[in-house]
Short mmCIF file of C-alpha atoms in Angstrom, two decimals:
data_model
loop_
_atom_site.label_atom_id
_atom_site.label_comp_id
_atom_site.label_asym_id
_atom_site.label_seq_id
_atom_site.Cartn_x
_atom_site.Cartn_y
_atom_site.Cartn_z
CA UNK A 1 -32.16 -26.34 16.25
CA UNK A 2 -29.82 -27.65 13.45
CA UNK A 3 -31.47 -28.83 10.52
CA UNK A 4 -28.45 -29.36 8.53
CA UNK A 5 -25.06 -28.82 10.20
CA UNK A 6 -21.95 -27.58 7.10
CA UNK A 7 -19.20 -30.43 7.43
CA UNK A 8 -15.95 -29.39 7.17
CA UNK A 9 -12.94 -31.39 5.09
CA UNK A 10 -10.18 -33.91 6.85
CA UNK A 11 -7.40 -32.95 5.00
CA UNK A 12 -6.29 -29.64 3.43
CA UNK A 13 -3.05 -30.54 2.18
CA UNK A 14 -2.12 -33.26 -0.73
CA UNK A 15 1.72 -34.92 -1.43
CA UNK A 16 2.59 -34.89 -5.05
CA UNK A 17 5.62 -37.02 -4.34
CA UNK A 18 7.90 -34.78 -1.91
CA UNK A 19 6.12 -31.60 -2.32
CA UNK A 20 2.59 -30.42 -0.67
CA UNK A 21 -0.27 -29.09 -2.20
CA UNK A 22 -1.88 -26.77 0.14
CA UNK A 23 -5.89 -26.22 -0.21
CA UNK A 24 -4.81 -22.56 1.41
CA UNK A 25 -2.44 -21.94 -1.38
CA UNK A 26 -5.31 -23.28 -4.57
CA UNK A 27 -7.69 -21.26 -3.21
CA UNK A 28 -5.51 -17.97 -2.99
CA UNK A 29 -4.15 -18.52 -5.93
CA UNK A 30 -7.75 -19.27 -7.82
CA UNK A 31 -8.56 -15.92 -6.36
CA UNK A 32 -5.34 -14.17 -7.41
CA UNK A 33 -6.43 -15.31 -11.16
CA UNK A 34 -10.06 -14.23 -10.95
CA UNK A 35 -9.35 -10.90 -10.21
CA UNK A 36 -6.96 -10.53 -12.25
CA UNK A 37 -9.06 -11.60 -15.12
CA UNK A 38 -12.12 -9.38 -13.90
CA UNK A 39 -9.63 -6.48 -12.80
CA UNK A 40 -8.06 -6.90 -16.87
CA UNK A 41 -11.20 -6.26 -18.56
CA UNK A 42 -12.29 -3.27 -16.72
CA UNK A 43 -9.08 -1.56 -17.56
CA UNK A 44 -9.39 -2.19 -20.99
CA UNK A 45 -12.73 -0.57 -20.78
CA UNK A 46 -10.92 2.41 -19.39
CA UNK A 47 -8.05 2.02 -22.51
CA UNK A 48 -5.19 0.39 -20.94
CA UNK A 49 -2.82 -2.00 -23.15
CA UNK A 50 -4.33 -4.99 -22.75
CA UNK A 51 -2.53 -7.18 -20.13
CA UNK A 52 -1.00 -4.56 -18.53
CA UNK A 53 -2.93 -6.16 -15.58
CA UNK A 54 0.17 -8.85 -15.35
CA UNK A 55 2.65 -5.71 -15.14
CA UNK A 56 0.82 -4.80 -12.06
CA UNK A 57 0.38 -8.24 -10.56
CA UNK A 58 3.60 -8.92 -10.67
CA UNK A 59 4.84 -6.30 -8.24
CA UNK A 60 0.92 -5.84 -6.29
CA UNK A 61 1.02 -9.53 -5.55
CA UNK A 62 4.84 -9.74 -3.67
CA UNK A 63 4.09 -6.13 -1.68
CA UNK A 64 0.40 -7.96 -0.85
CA UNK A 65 1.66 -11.59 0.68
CA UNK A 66 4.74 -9.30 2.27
CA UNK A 67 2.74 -6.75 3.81
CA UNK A 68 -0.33 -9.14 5.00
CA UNK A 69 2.40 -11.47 7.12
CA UNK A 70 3.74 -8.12 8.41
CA UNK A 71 0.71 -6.83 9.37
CA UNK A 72 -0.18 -10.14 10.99
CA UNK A 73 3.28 -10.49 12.84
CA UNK A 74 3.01 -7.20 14.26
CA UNK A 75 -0.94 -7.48 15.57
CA UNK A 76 0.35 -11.01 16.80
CA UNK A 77 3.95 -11.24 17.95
CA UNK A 78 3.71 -13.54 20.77
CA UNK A 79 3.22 -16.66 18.86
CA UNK A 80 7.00 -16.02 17.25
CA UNK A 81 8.79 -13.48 19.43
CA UNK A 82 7.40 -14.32 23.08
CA UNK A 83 8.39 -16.96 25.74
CA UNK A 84 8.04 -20.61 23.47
CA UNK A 85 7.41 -18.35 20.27
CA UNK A 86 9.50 -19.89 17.45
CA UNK A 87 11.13 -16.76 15.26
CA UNK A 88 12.02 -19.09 12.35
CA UNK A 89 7.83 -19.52 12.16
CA UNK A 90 7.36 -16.13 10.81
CA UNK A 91 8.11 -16.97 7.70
CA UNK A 92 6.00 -20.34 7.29
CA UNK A 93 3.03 -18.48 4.95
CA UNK A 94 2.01 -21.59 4.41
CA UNK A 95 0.96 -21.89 7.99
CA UNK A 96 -1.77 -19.29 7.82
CA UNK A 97 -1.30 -15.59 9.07
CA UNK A 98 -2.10 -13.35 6.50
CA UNK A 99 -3.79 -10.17 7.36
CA UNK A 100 -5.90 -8.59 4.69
CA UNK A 101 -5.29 -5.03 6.40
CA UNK A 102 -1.18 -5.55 5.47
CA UNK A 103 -2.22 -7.32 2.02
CA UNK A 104 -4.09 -4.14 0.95
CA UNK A 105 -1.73 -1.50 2.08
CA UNK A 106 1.54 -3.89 0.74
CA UNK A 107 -0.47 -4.20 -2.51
CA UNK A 108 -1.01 -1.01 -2.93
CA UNK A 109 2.57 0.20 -2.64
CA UNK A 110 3.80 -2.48 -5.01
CA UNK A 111 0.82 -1.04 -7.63
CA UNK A 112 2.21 2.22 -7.19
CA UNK A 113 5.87 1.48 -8.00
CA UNK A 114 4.12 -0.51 -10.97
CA UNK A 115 1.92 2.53 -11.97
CA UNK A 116 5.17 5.06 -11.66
CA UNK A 117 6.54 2.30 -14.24
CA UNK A 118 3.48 1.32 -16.85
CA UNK A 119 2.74 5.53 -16.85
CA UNK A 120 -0.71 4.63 -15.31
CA UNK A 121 -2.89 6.94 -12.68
CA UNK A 122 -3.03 4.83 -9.43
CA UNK A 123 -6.93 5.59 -9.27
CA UNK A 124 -7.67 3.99 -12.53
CA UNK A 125 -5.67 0.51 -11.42
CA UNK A 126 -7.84 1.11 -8.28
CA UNK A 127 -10.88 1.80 -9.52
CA UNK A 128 -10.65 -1.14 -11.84
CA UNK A 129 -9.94 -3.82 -8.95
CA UNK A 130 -12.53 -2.40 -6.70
CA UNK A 131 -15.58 -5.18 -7.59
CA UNK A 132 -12.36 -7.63 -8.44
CA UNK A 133 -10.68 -7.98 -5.06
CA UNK A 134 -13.97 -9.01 -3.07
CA UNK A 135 -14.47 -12.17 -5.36
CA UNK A 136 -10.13 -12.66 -4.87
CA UNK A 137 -11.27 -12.65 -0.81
CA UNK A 138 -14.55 -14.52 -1.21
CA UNK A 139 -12.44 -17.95 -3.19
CA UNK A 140 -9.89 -17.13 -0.58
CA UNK A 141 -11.63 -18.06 2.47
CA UNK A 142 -12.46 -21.31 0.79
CA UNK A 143 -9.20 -21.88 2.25
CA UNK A 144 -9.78 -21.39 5.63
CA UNK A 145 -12.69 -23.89 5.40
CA UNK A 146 -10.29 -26.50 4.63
CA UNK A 147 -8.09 -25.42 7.41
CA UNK A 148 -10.84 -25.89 9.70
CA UNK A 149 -10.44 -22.56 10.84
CA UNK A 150 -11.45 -18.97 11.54
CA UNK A 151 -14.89 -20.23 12.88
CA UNK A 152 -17.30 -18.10 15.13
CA UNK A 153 -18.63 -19.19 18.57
CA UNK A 154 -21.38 -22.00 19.17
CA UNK A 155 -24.33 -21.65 17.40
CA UNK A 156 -27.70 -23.43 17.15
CA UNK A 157 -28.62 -22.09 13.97
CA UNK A 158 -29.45 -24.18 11.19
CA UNK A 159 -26.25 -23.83 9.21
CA UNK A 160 -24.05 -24.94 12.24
CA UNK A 161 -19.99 -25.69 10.80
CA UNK A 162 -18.50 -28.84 12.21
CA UNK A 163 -15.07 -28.67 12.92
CA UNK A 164 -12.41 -31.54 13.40
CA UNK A 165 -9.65 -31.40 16.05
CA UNK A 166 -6.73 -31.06 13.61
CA UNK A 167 -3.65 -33.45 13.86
CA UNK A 168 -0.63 -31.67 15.28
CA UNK A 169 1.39 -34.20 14.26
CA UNK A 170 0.24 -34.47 11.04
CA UNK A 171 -0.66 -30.51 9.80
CA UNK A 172 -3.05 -30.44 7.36
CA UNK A 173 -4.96 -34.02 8.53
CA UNK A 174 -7.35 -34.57 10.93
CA UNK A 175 -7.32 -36.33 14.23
CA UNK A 176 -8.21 -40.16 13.49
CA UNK A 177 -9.52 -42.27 16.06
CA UNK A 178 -10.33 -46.08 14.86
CA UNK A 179 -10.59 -44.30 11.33
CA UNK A 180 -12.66 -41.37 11.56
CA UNK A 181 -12.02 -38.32 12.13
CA UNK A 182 -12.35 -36.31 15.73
CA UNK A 183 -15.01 -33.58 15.73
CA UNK A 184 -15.11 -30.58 18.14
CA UNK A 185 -18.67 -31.17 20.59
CA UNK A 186 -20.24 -28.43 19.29
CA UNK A 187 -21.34 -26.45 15.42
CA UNK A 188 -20.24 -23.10 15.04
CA UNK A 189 -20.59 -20.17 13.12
CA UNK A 190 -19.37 -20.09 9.66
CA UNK A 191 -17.71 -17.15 9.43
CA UNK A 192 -15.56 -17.84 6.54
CA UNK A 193 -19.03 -18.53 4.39
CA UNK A 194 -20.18 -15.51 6.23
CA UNK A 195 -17.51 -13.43 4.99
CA UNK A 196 -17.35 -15.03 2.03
CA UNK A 197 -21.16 -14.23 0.63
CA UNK A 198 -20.33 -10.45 2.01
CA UNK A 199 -17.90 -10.31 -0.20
CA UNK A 200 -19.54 -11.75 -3.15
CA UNK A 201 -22.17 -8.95 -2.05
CA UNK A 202 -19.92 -6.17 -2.41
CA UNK A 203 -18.61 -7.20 -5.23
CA UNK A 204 -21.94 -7.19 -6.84
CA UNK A 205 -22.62 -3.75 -5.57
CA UNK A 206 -19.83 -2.06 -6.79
CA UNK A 207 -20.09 -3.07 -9.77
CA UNK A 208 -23.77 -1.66 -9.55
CA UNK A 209 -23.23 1.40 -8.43
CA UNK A 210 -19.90 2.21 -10.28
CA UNK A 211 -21.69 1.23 -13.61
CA UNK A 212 -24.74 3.74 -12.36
CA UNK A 213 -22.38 6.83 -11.37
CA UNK A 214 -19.42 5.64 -13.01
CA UNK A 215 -16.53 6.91 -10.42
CA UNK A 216 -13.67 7.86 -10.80
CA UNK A 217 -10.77 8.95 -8.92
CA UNK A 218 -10.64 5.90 -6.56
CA UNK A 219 -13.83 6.40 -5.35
CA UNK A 220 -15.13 3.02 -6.40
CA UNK A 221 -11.95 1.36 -4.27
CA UNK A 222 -13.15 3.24 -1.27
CA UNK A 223 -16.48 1.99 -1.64
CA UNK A 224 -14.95 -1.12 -1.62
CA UNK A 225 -13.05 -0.82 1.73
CA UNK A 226 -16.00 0.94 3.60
CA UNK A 227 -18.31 -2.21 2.82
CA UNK A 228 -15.93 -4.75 3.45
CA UNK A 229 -14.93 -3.10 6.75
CA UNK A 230 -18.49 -2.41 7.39
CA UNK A 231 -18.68 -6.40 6.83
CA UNK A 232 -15.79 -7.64 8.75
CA UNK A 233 -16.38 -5.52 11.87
CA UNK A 234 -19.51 -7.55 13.00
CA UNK A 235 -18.32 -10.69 11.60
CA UNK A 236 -14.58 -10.43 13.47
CA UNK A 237 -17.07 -10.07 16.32
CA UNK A 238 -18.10 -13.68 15.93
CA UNK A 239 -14.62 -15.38 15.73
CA UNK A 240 -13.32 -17.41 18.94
CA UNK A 241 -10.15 -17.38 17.23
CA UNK A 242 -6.62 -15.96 19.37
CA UNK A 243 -6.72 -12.00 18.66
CA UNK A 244 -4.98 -9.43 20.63
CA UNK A 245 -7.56 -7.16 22.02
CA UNK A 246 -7.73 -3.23 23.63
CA UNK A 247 -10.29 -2.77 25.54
CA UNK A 248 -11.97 -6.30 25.24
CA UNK A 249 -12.52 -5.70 21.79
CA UNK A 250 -10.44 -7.55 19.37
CA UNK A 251 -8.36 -5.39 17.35
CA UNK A 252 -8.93 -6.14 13.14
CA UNK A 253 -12.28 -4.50 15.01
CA UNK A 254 -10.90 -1.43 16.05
CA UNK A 255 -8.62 -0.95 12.20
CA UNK A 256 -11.73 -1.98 10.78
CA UNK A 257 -13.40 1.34 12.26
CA UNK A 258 -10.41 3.51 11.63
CA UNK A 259 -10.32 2.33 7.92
CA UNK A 260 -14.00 2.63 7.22
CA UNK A 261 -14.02 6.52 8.36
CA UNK A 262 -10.93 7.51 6.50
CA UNK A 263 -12.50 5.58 3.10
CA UNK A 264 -15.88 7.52 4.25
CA UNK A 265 -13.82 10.94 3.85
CA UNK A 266 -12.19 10.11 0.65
CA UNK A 267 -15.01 9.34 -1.01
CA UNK A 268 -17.49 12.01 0.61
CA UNK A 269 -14.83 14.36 -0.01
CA UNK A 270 -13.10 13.46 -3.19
CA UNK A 271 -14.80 14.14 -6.49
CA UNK A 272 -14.50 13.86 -10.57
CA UNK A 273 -15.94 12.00 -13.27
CA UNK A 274 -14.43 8.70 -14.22
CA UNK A 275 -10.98 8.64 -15.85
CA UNK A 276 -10.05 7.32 -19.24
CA UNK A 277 -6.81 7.11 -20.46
CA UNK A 278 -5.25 7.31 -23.81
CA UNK A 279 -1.36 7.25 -24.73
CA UNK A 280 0.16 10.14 -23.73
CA UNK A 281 1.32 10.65 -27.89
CA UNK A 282 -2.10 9.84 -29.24
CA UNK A 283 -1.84 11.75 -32.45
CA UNK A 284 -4.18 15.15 -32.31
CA UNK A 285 -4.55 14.74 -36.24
CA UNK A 286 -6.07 12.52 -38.62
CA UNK A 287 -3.76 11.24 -41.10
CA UNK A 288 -2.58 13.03 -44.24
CA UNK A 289 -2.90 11.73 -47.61
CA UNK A 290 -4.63 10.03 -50.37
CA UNK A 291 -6.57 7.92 -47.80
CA UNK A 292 -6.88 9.89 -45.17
CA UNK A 293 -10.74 9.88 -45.17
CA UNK A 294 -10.74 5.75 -45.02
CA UNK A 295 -8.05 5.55 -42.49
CA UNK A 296 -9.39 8.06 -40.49
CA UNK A 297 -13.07 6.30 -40.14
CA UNK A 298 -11.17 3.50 -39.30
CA UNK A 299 -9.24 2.60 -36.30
CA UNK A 300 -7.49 -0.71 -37.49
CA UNK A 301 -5.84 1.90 -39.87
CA UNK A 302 -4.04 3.90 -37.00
CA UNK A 303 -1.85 2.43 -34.23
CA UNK A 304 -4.26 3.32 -31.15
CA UNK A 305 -1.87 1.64 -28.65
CA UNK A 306 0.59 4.47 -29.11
CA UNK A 307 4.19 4.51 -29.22
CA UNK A 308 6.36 2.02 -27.48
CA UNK A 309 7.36 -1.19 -27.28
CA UNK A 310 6.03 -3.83 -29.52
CA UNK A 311 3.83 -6.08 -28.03
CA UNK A 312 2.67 -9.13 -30.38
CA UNK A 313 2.33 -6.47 -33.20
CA UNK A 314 1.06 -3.92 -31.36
CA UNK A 315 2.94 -0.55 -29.16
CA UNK A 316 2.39 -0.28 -25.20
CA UNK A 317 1.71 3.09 -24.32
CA UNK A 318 5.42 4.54 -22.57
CA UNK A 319 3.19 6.38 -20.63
CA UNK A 320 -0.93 7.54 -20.72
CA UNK A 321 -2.96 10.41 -20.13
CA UNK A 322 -5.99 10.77 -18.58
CA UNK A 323 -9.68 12.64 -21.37
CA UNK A 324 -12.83 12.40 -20.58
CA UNK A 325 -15.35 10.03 -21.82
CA UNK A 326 -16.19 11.77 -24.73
CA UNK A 327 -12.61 12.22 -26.29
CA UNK A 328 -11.86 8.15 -25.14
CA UNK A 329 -15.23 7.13 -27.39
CA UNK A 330 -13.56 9.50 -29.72
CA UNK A 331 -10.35 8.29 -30.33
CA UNK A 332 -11.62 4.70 -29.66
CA UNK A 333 -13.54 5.39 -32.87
CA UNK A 334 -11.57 7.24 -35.13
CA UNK A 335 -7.88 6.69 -34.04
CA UNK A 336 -6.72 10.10 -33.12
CA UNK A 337 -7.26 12.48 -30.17
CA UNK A 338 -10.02 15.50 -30.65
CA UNK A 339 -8.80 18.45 -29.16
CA UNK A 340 -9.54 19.57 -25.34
CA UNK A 341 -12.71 21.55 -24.82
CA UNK A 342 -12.27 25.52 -24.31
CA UNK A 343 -11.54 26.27 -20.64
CA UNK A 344 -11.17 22.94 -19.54
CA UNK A 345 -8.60 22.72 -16.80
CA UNK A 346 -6.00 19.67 -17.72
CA UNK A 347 -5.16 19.23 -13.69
CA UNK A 348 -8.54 18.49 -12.80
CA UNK A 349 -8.82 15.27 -14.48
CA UNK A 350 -5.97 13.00 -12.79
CA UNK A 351 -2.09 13.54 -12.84
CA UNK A 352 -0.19 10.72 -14.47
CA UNK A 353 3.16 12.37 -14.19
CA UNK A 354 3.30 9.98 -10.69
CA UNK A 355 3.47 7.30 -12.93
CA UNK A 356 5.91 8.00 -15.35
CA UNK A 357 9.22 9.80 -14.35
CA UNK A 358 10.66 9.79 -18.06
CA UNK A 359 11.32 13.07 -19.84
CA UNK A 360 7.76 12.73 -21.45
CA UNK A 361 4.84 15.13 -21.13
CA UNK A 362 2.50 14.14 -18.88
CA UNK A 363 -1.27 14.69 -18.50
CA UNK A 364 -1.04 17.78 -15.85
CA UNK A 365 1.17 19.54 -18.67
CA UNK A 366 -1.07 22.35 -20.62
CA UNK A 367 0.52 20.94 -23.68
CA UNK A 368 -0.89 17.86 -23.85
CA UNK A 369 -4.64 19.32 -24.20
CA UNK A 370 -6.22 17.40 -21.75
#
């Protein structure tokens, strides 16, 4: 019985003048900014230059949208390349078709090339998104709501989603019939709102766990992927939507599967404590001279950031290597780097020599101390 069916919105697009204002785009956007915002403070927790978050937006985001309307082209060629497909289509974003599968794995190409260029391990930028991208999906598939789409089959239950029969015609408007608006016979399941509070749930367990067993070396991303494919296995289940299938099994099911084993592995098999970075020429000795003793007792008398560019009166780091929490409190609090402990092996903590081809030493050399 429905006690209180969800209503869904008429329109989903606006006209400032000539140009649209896609509901789709806010809400992606929205989520873009959230992350980024939650994904900037955890890397300054880790030492990165602050905003060095927009240096990996701006090539993470492109690869993301590029890669998600790949990955949804290939998984669903007919409706552009088959008999009364439109080619030309395949670029309309704006349409819908985005895949999250080809966002991540786009994404995470364009953060590499970014990484390779900021002098930044891959797994710390990974790490540091992991309880950020879930909240970017969850304000995301606001968006579909507005589309009135992505819903799941019939349902009685109480939080039935009415849907309107959407205006061909007129995209982004529903049907209108003496005024109001044309609604499908039957509520449905929400699965956007499904997916949505998943997502907010992961989010909030990552965060959790990674702040209990702090992990490192992209193990809190993996986390990440194995709940949300956990998640969207069982709720891809529930969509009516058009899918290609193997099997009669839709197939986001079957990468789903495939994705959450290999994220299983990594994190089962990959270990180390969490990395913290500092810049790769953190000086190894506190300052000489009559005031020494103050400066050295306090960082605002050293240049922490490291060598660089300068950045509103402060130096990015031309590159960073990876200590261990102890040495990061360290030099957080006096403004040079303690030495390496005895026996410690440099190459187990991270290499950021992928991130920084330059003629500088990098965190995998023995001379660095690490």
């Amino acid at each position: 019985m429905n006690i209180a069916a969800i209503p869904s919105p008429t329109t989903s697009v606006w006209h400032l003048g000539p140009f649209p204002v896609r509901a789709y785009a806010l809400c992606i956007i929205a989520g873009m900014v959230v992350a980024t915002l939650l994904m900037e403070k955890r890397l300054r927790n880790r030492g990165v230059a602050p905003w060095t978050s927009l240096d990996m937006v701006v090539w993470a985001v492109p690869f993301g949208i590029i890669g998600a309307r790949i990955y949804h082209l290939i998984t669903s060629p007919q409706d552009y390349f088959g008999a009364g497909g439109d080619p030309i289509r395949a670029f309309y974003i704006w349409e819908g078709g985005l895949g999250i599968w080809g966002a991540v794995a786009g994404g995470a190409l364009g953060a590499w090339i970014a990484a390779r260029q900021i002098g930044l391990p891959l797994s710390v930028f990974a790490d540091a998104l992991a309880p950020a991208l879930p909240v970017a999906q969850a304000i995301g598939r606001i968006g579909n709501w507005f589309n009135n789409e992505l819903y799941g089959k019939v349902t009685t239950l109480p939080w039935g989603l009415e849907i309107h029969e959407m205006d061909s015609a007129n995209p982004g408007h529903a049907t209108m019939i003496d005024g109001e608006p044309v609604t499908k016979p039957e509520l449905y399941h929400p699965t956007f709102l499904y997916e949505a509070v998943w997502d907010l749930g992961i989010a909030g367990v990552v965060w959790l766990l990674d702040r209990k067993f702090k992990f490192g070396r992209g193990r809190a991303f993996a986390l990440y992927v194995m709940l949300y494919t956990a998640g969207r296995g069982w709720i891809e289940m529930l969509r009516t939507d058009e899918a290609n299938q193997f099997f009669g099994i839709r197939l986001n099911v079957f990468t789903a599967i495939i994705l959450f084993l290999a994220a299983a592995v990594y994190f089962v098999v990959v270990r180390g404590p969490r990395e913290y970075v500092v810049p790769i020429d953190a000086p190894e000795t506190a300052p000489a001279g009559p005031d020494a003793e103050d400066s050295a007792g306090d960082v605002s008398q050293v240049d922490v950031t490291g060598g660089g560019q300068q950045t509103g009166g402060a130096k990015t780091p031309v590159a960073y290597q990876v200590v261990d929490e102890q040495r990061f409190r360290e030099y957080q609090r006096t403004g040079f780097l303690a030495p390496a402990p005895a026996g410690s092996d440099p190459a187990s903590a991270s290499d950021p020599a992928s991130a920084a081809e330059e003629s500088v030493p990098t965190a995998s050399s023995p001379d660095d101390k690490n």
